[in-house]
Short mmCIF file of C-alpha atoms and ligand atoms in Angstrom, two decimals:
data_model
loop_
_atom_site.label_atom_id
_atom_site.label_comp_id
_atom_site.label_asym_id
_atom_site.label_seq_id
_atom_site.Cartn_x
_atom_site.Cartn_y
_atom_site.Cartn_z
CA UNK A 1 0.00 0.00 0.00
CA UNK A 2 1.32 3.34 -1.05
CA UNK A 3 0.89 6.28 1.90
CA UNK A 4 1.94 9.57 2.03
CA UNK A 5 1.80 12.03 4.72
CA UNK A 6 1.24 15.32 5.72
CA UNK A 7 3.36 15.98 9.31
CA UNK A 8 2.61 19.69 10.47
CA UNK A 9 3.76 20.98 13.92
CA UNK A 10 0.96 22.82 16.04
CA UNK A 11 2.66 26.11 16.46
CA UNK A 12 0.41 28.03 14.24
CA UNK A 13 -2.49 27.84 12.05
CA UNK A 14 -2.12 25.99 8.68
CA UNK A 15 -0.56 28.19 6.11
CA UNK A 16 0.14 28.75 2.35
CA UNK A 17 3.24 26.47 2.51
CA UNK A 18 2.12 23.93 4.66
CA UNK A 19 -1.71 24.13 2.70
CA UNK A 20 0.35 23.39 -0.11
CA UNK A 21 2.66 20.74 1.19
CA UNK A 22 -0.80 19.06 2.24
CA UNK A 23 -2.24 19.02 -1.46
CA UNK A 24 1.24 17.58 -2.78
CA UNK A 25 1.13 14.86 -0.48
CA UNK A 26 -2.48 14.16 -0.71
CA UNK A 27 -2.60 14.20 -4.65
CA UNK A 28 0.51 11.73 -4.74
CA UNK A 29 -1.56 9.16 -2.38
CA UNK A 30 -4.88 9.81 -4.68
CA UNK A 31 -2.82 8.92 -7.44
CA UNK A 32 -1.58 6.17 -6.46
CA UNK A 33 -4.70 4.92 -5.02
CA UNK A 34 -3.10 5.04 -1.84
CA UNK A 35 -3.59 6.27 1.57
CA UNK A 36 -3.01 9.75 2.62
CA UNK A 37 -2.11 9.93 6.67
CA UNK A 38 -2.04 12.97 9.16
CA UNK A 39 0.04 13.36 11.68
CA UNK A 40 0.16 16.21 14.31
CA UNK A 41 3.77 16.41 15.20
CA UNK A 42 3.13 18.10 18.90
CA UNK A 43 6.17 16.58 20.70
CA UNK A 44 7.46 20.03 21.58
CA UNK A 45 5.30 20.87 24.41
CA UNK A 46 6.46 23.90 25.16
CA UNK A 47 5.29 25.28 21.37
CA UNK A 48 2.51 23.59 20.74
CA UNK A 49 -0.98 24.33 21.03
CA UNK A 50 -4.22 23.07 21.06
CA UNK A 51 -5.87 26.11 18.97
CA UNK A 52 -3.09 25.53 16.22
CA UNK A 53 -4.18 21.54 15.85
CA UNK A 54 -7.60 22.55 15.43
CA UNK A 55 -6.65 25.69 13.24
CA UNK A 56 -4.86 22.91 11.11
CA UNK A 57 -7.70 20.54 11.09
CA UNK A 58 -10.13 23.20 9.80
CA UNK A 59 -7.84 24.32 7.58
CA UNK A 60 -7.15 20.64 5.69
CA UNK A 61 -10.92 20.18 6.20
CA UNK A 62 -11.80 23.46 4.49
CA UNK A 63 -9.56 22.40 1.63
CA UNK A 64 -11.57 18.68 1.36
CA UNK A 65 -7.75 17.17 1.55
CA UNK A 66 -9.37 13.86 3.08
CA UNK A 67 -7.25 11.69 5.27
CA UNK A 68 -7.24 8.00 5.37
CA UNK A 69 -5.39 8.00 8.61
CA UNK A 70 -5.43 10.12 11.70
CA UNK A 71 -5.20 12.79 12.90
CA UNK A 72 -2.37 10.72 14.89
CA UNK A 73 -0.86 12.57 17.60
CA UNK A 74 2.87 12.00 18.93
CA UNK A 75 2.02 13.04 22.21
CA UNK A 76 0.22 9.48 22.21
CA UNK A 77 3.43 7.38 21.33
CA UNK A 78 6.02 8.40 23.77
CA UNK A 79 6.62 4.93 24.96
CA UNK A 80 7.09 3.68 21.17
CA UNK A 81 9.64 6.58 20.99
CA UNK A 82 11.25 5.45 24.82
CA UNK A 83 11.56 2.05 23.82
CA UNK A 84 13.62 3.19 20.34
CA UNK A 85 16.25 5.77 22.12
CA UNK A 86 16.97 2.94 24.90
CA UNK A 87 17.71 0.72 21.74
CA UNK A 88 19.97 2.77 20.40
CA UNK A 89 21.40 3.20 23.61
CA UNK A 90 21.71 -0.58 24.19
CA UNK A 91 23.56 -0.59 20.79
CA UNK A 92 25.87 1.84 21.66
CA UNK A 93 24.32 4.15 18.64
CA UNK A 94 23.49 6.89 21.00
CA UNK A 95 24.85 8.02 24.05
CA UNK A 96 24.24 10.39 27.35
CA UNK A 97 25.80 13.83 27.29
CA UNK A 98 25.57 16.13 30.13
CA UNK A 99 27.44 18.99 28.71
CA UNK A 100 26.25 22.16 29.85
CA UNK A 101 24.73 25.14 28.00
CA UNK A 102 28.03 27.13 29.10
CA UNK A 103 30.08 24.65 27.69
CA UNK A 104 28.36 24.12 24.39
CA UNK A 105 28.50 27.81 24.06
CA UNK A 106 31.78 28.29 24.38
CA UNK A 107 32.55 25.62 22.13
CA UNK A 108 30.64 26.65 19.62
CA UNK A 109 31.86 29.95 19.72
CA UNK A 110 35.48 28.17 19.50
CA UNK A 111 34.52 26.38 16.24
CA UNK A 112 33.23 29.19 15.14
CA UNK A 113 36.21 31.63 15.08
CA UNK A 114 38.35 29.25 13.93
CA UNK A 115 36.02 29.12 10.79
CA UNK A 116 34.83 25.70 11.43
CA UNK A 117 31.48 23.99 11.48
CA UNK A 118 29.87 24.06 14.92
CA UNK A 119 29.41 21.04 15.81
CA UNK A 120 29.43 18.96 19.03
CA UNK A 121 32.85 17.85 20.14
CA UNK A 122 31.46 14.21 21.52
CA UNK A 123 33.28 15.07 24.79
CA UNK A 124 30.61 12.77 26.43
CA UNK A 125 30.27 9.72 23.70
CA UNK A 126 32.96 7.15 25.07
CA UNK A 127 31.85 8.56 29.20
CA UNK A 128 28.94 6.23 29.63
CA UNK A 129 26.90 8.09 31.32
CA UNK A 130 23.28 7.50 32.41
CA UNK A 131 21.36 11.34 32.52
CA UNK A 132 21.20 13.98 30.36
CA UNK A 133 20.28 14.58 26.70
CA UNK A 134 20.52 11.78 24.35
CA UNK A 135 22.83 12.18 21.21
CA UNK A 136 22.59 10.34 18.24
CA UNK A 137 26.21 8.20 17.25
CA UNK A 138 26.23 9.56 13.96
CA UNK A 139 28.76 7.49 11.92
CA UNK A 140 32.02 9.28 11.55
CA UNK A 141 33.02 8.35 8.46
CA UNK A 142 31.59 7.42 4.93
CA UNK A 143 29.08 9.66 2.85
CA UNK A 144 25.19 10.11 2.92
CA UNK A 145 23.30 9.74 -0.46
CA UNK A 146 20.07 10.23 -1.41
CA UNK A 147 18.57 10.55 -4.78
CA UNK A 148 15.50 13.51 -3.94
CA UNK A 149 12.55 13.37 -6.02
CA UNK A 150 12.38 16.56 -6.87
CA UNK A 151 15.55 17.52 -6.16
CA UNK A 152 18.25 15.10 -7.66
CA UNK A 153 21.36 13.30 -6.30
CA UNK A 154 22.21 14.76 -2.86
CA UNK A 155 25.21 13.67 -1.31
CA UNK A 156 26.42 14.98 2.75
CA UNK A 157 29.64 13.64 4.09
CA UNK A 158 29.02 12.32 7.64
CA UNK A 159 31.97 14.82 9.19
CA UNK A 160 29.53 17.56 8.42
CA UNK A 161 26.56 15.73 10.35
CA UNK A 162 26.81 16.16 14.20
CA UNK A 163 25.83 14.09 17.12
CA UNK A 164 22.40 15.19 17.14
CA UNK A 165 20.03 15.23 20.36
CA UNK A 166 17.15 12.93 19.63
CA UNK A 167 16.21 13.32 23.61
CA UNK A 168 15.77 16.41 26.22
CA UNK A 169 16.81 16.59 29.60
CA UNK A 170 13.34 15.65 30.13
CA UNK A 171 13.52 12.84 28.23
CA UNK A 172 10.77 14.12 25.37
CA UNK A 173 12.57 12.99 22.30
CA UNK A 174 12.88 15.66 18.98
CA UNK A 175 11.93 15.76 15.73
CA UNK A 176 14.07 14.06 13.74
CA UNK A 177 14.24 10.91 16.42
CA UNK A 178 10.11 11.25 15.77
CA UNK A 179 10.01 11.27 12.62
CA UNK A 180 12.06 8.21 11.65
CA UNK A 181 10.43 6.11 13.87
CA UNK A 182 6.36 7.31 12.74
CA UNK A 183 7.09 7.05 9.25
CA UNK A 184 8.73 3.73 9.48
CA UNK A 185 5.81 2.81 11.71
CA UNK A 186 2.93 4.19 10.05
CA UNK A 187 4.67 2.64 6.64
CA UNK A 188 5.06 5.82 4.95
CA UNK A 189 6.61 5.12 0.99
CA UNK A 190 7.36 8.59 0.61
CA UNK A 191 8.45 11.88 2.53
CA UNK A 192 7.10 14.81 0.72
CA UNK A 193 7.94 17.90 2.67
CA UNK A 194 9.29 21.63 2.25
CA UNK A 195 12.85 21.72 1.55
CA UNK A 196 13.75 23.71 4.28
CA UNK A 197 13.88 19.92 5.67
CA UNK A 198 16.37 18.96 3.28
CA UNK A 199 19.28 19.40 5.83
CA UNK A 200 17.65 16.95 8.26
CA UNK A 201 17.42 14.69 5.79
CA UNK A 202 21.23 13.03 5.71
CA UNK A 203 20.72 12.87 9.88
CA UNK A 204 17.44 11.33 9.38
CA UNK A 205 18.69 8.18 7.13
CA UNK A 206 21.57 7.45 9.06
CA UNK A 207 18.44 6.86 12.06
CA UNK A 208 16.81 4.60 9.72
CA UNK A 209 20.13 2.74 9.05
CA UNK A 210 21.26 2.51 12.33
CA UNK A 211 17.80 0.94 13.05
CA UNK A 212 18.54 -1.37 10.26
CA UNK A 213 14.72 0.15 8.44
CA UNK A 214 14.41 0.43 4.96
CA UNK A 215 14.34 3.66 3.57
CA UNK A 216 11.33 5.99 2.02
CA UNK A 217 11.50 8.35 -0.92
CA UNK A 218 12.13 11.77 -0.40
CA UNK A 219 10.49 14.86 -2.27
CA UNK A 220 11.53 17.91 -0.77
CA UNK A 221 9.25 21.02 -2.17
CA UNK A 222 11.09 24.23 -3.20
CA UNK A 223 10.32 27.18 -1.26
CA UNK A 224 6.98 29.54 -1.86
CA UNK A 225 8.51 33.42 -2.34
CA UNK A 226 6.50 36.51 -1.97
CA UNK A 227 6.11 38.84 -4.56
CA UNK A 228 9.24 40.36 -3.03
CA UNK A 229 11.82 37.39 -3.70
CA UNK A 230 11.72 36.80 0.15
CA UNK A 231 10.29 34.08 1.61
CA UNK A 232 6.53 34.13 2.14
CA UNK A 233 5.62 34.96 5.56
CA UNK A 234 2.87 36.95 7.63
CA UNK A 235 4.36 40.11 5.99
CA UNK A 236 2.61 39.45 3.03
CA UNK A 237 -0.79 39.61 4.56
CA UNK A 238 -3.16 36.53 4.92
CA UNK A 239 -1.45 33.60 5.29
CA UNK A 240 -3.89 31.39 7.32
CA UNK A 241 -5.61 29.45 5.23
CA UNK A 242 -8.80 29.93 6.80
CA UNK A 243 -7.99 33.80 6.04
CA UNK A 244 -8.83 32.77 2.72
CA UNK A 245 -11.97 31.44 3.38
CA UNK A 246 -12.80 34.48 4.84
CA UNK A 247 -12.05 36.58 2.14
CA UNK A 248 -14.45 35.04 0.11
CA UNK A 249 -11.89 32.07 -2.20
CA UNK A 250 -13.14 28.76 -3.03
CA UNK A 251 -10.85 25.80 -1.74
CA UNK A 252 -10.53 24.18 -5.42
CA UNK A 253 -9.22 27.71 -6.38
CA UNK A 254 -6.79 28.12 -3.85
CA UNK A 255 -5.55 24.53 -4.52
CA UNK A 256 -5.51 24.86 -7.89
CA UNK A 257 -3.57 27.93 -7.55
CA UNK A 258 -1.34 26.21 -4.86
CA UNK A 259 -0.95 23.10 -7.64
CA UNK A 260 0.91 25.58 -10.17
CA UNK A 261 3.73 26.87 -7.51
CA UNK A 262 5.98 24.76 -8.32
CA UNK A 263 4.05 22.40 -10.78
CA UNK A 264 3.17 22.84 -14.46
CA UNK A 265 1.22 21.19 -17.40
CA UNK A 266 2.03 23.00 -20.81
CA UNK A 267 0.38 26.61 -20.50
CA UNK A 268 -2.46 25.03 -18.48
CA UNK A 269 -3.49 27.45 -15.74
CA UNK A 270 -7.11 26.09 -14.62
CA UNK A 271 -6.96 22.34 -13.68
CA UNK A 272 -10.04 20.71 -11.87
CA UNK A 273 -8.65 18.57 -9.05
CA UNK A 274 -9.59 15.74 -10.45
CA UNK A 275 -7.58 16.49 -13.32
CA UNK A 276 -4.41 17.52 -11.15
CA UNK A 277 -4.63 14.50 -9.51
CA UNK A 278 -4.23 12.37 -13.03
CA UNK A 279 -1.73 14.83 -14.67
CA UNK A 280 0.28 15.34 -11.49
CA UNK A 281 3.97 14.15 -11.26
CA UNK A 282 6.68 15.14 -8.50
CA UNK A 283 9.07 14.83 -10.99
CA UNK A 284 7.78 17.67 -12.92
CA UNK A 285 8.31 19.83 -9.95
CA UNK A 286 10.35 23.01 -10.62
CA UNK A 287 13.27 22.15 -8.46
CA UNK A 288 13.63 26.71 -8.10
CA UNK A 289 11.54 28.11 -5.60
CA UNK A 290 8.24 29.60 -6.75
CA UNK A 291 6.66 33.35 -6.45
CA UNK A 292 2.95 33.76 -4.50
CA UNK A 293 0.90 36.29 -6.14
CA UNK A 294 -2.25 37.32 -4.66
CA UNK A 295 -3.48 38.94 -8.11
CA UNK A 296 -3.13 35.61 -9.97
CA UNK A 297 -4.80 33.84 -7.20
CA UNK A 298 -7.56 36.51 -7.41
CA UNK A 299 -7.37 35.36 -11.14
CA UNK A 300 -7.99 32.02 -10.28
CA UNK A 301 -10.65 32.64 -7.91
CA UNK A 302 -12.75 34.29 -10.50
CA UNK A 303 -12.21 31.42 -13.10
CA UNK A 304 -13.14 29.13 -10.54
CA UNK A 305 -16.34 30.89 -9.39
CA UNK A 306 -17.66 31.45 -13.26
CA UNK A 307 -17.07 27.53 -13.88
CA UNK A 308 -18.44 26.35 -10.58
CA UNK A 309 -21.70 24.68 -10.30
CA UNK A 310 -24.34 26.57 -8.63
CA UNK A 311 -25.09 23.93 -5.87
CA UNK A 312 -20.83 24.06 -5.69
CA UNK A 313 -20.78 27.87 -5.06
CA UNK A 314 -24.25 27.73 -2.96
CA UNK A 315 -22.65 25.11 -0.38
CA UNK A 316 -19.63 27.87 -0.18
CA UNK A 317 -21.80 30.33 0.15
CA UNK A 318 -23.71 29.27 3.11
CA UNK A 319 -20.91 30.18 5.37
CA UNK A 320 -20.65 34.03 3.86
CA UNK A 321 -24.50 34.81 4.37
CA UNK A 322 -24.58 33.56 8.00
CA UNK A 323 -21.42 35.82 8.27
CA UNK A 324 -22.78 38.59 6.61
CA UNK A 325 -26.41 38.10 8.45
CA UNK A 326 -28.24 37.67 4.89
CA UNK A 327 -31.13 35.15 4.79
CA UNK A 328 -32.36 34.14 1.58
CA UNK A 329 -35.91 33.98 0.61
CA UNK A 330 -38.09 32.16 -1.93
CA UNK A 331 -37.89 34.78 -4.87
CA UNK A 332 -35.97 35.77 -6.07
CA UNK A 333 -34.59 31.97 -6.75
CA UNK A 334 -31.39 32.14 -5.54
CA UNK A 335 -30.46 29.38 -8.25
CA UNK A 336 -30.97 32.12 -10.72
CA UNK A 337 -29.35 35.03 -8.91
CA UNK A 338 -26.12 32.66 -7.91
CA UNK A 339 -25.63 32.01 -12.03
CA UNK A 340 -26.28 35.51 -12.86
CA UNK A 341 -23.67 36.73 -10.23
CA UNK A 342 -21.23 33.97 -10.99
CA UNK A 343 -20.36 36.03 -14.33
CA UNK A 344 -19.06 38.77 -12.26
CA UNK A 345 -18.21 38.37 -8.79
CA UNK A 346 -14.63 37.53 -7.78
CA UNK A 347 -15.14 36.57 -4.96
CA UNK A 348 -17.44 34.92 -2.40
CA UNK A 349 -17.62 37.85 -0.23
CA UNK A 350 -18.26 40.01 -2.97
CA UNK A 351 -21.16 37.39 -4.52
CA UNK A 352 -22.58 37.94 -0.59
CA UNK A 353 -22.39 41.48 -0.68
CA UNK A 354 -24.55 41.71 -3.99
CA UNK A 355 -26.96 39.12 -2.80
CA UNK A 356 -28.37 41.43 -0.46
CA UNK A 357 -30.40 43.50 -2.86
CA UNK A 358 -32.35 40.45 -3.54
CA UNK A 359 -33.35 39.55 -0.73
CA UNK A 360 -32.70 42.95 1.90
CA UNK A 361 -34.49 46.06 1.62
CA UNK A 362 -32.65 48.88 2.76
CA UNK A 363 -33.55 52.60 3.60
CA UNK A 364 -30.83 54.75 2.80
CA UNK A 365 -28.26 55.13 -0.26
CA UNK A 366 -25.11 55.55 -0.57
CA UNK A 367 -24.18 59.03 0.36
CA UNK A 368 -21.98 60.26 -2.46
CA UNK A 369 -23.50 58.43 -5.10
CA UNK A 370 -26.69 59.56 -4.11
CA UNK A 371 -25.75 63.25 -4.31
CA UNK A 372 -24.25 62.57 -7.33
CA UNK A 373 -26.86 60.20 -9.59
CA UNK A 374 -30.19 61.53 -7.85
CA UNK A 375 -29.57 64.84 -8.43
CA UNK A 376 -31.54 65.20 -11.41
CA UNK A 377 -35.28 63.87 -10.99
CA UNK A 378 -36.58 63.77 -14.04
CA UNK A 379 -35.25 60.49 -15.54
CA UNK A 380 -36.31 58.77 -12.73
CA UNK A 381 -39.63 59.92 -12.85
CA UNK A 382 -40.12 59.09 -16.09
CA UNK A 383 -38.57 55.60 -15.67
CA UNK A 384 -41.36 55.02 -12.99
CA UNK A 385 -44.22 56.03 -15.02
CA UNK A 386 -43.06 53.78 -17.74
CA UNK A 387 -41.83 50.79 -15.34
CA UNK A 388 -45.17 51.15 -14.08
CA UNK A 389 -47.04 50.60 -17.44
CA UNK A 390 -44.54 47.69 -18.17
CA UNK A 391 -46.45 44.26 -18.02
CA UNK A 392 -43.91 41.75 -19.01
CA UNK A 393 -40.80 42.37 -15.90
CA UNK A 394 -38.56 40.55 -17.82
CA UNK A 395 -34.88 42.21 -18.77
CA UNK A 396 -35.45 42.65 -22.27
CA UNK A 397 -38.66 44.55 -21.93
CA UNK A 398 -37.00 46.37 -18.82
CA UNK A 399 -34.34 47.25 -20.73
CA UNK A 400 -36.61 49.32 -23.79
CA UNK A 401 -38.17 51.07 -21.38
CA UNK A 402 -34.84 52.46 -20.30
CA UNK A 403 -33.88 53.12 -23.94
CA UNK A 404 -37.43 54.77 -24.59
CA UNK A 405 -36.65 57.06 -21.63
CA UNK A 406 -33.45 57.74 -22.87
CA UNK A 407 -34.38 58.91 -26.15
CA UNK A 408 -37.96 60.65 -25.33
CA UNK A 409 -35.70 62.57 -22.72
CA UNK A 410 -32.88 63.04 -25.34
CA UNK A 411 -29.91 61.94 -22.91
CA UNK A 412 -27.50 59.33 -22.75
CA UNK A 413 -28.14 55.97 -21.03
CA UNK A 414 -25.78 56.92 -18.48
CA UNK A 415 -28.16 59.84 -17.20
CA UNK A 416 -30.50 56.95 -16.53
CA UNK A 417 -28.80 53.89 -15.94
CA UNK A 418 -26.42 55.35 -13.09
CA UNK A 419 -29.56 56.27 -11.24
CA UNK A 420 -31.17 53.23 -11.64
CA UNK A 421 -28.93 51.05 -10.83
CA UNK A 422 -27.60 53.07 -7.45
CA UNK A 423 -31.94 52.63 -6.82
CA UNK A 424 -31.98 49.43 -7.31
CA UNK A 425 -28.74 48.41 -5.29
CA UNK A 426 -28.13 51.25 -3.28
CA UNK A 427 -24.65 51.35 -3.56
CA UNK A 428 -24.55 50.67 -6.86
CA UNK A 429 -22.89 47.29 -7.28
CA UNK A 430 -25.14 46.09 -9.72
CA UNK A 431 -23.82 44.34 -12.92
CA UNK A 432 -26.86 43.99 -15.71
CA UNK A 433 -29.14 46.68 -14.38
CA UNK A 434 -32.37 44.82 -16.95
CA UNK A 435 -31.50 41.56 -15.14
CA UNK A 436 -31.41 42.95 -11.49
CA UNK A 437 -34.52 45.12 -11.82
CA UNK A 438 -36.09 41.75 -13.29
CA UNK A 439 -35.00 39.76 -10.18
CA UNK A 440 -35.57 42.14 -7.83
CA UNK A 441 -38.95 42.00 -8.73
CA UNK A 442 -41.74 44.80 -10.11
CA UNK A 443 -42.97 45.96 -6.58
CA UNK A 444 -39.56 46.17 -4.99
CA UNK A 445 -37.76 47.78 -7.77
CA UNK A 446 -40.92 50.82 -7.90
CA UNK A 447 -40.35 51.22 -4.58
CA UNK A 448 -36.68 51.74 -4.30
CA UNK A 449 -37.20 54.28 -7.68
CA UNK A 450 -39.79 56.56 -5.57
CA UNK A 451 -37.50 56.27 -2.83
CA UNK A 452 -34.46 57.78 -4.66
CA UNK A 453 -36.80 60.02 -5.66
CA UNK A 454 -37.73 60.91 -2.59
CA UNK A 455 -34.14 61.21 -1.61
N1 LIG B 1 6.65 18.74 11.60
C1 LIG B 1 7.48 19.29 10.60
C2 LIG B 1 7.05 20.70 10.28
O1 LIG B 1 5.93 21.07 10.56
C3 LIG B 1 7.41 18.54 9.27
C4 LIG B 1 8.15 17.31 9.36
C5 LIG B 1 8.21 16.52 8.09
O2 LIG B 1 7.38 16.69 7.21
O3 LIG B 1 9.10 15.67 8.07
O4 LIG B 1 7.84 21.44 9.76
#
């Protein structure tokens, strides 16, 4: 059975990176028609928190990236992780230091002036002692290869590795003791993570060799940049994934975006994920880091909302009117309003915001518009003695009424249409004003006209 994994640390919510990590891993296992495990990697007490695992959970749930497995905590398999250090303490492949902070210090400071790596001296390996931290033997000779997915050959000589702690003072083991022993455990094929792993890589196969466990693949995904060539980070606004719920972005769009750092098909930009998943190869991963872009992702957001199904974008939706306190009613059918705005909304917040003059009356306009559009009376009251005549409220007809005002008037359909529209919608986000004035409905959209009019 093929698995992959997704192995975030609870110290903050789930971001762009990790989102994307996520979708890598997940596609790999869907393609394979394997499994797809996650693992909450929480063994540093001190940072973790239970807000960021269930930041992460809604985050990977928001996105649909299903799990097969988990979430498995490693707060839950400290004895599993016991038993393995006192094995490699047994085998003489670890060993108890109890050099002090002081002393490390200084000795790194040492190394470091003499323009040498800083690494530990193994003043305690050969002492045989029984407390402290636990180091890792790490052979002394020889040369680490791997052969990176993504990546290519990568090659570490084991006199740059150091002795590396795999166990605190109090006794919680670290990450890269963790690690080795979960994914040999949960039978993980392949370790796709972000590169700024790839150092603890070399460290991490020596632990499965000294363990005598064979050895997964390794895809190590190049960095995400912001728009600024540095690496992506809170300065470049939302990061959270759930901030992009928020702002209104479909999950598919946001993965689909996400798919193409990093990944590309020809000139392909829009890719359902059903059709990442079949066209999707590690080994067509850009091995250079890739640039986040907020306008292209805006780009894909729109795309994604004018080919979405309307019981897609409704579901999505649900969350935004509850948010924004709009409750729909039975006409006009929101089936039709969701497929007219679908042509023109970017986002989900935005498709909210123009919801509401179909289904919320309001009593005021805006302010500046207002003085601006409903300055001039006349058009409008013409447009509501005609309106009022009209018998068919459909668009079309709508619409010659507010070309037969125009011309009997002798003014551009500006001098009409700008009021009309700022009547109807009262801000005046209103795409089609025919098409709005027919969903808002006869009696509603004479009553917003004589209020402007009124205004
Ligand atoms: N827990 C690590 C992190 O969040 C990832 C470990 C891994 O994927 O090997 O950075």
């Amino acid at each position: 059975m093929m698995k992959s994994r997704f192995a975030p640390s609870p110290t903050g919510y789930l971001h762009i990176g990790g989102a994307r990590t996520a979708f890598f891993a997940w596609i790999w296992a869907k393609k394979q028609h394997g499994k797809f495990v996650l693992r909450i990697e929480n063994t540093d007490l001190e940072r973790s928190t239970q807000a960021s695992v269930d930041a992460i959970l809604q985050g990977i749930d928001w996105l649909g990236l299903n799990y097969d497995e988990g979430p498995l905590y490693q707060t839950d398999r400290f004895n599993r992780y016991k038993q393995i250090i006192q094995h490699l303490l047994d085998e003489k492949k670890a060993y108890y230091c109890e050099c002090s902070k002081k002393r490390l210090k200084i000795l790194r400071e040492k190394l470091t002036k003499q323009g040498k790596k800083a690494k530990y001296d193994g003043c305690c390996r050969d002492k045989n002692l029984h407390n402290g931290v636990v180091r890792f033997n790490n052979p002394k000779e020889g040369v680490v290869v791997f052969n990176d997915v993504v990546k290519g050959k990568i090659s570490i000589n084991n006199q740059e590795l150091d002795d590396l702690i795999i166990a605190r003072n109090d006794n919680t083991p670290t990450y890269n003791l963790t690690v080795v022993v979960d994914d040999h455990d949960m039978k993980i094929n392949i370790i796709i993570r972000g590169d700024d792993h790839i150092n603890n890589t070399p460290k991490q196969i020596n632990l499965y060799q000294a363990l005598g466990w064979h050895l997964p693949e390794f895809a190590h995904l190049p960095m995400i940049l912001g728009n600024d060539g540095i690496r992506l980070s809170k300065r470049h606004g939302a990061m959270s994934v759930m901030a992009y719920r928020d702002a209104g972005f479909l999950p598919e769009a946001l993965l689909n975006y996400l798919s193409r750092l990093g990944w590309s098909y020809g000139n392909q930009e829009i890719f359902s994920i059903n059709e990442i998943v079949k066209l999707f190869e590690l080994k067509n991963i850009n091995k250079a880091s890739a640039s986040f872009n907020q306008d292209k992702l805006l780009w894909f957001n729109k795309e994604t909302i004018k080919s979405s199904s309307v019981k897609n974008l409704l579901s999505n939706l649900t969350w935004h009117l509850q948010n924004q306190g709009i409750t729909i009613k039975d006409t006009p059918n929101i089936e039709i309003v969701v497929r007219y705005l679908q042509n023109r909304c970017k986002t989900l917040v935005n498709m909210a915001c123009e919801l509401k003059m179909f289904y919320q009356d309001f009593d005021t306009f805006d302010e500046k518009l207002a003085k601006k559009f409903f300055k001039d009376k006349i058009p409008l009251k013409h447009l509501l003695v005609e309106l009022e005549m009209l018998n068919t409220w459909k668009a079309d007809n709508i619409k010659e009424v507010v070309k037969q005002v125009c011309f009997e008037l002798n003014i551009g359909f500006g001098r009409v249409g700008e009021p009309f529209r700022l009547a109807l919608s009262g801000d005046g986000n209103a795409g089609g004003i025919d098409i709005v004035a027919e969903l808002v409905g006869k009696n509603k959209a004479l009553l917003r006209l004589k209020m402007a009019i009124d205004f």
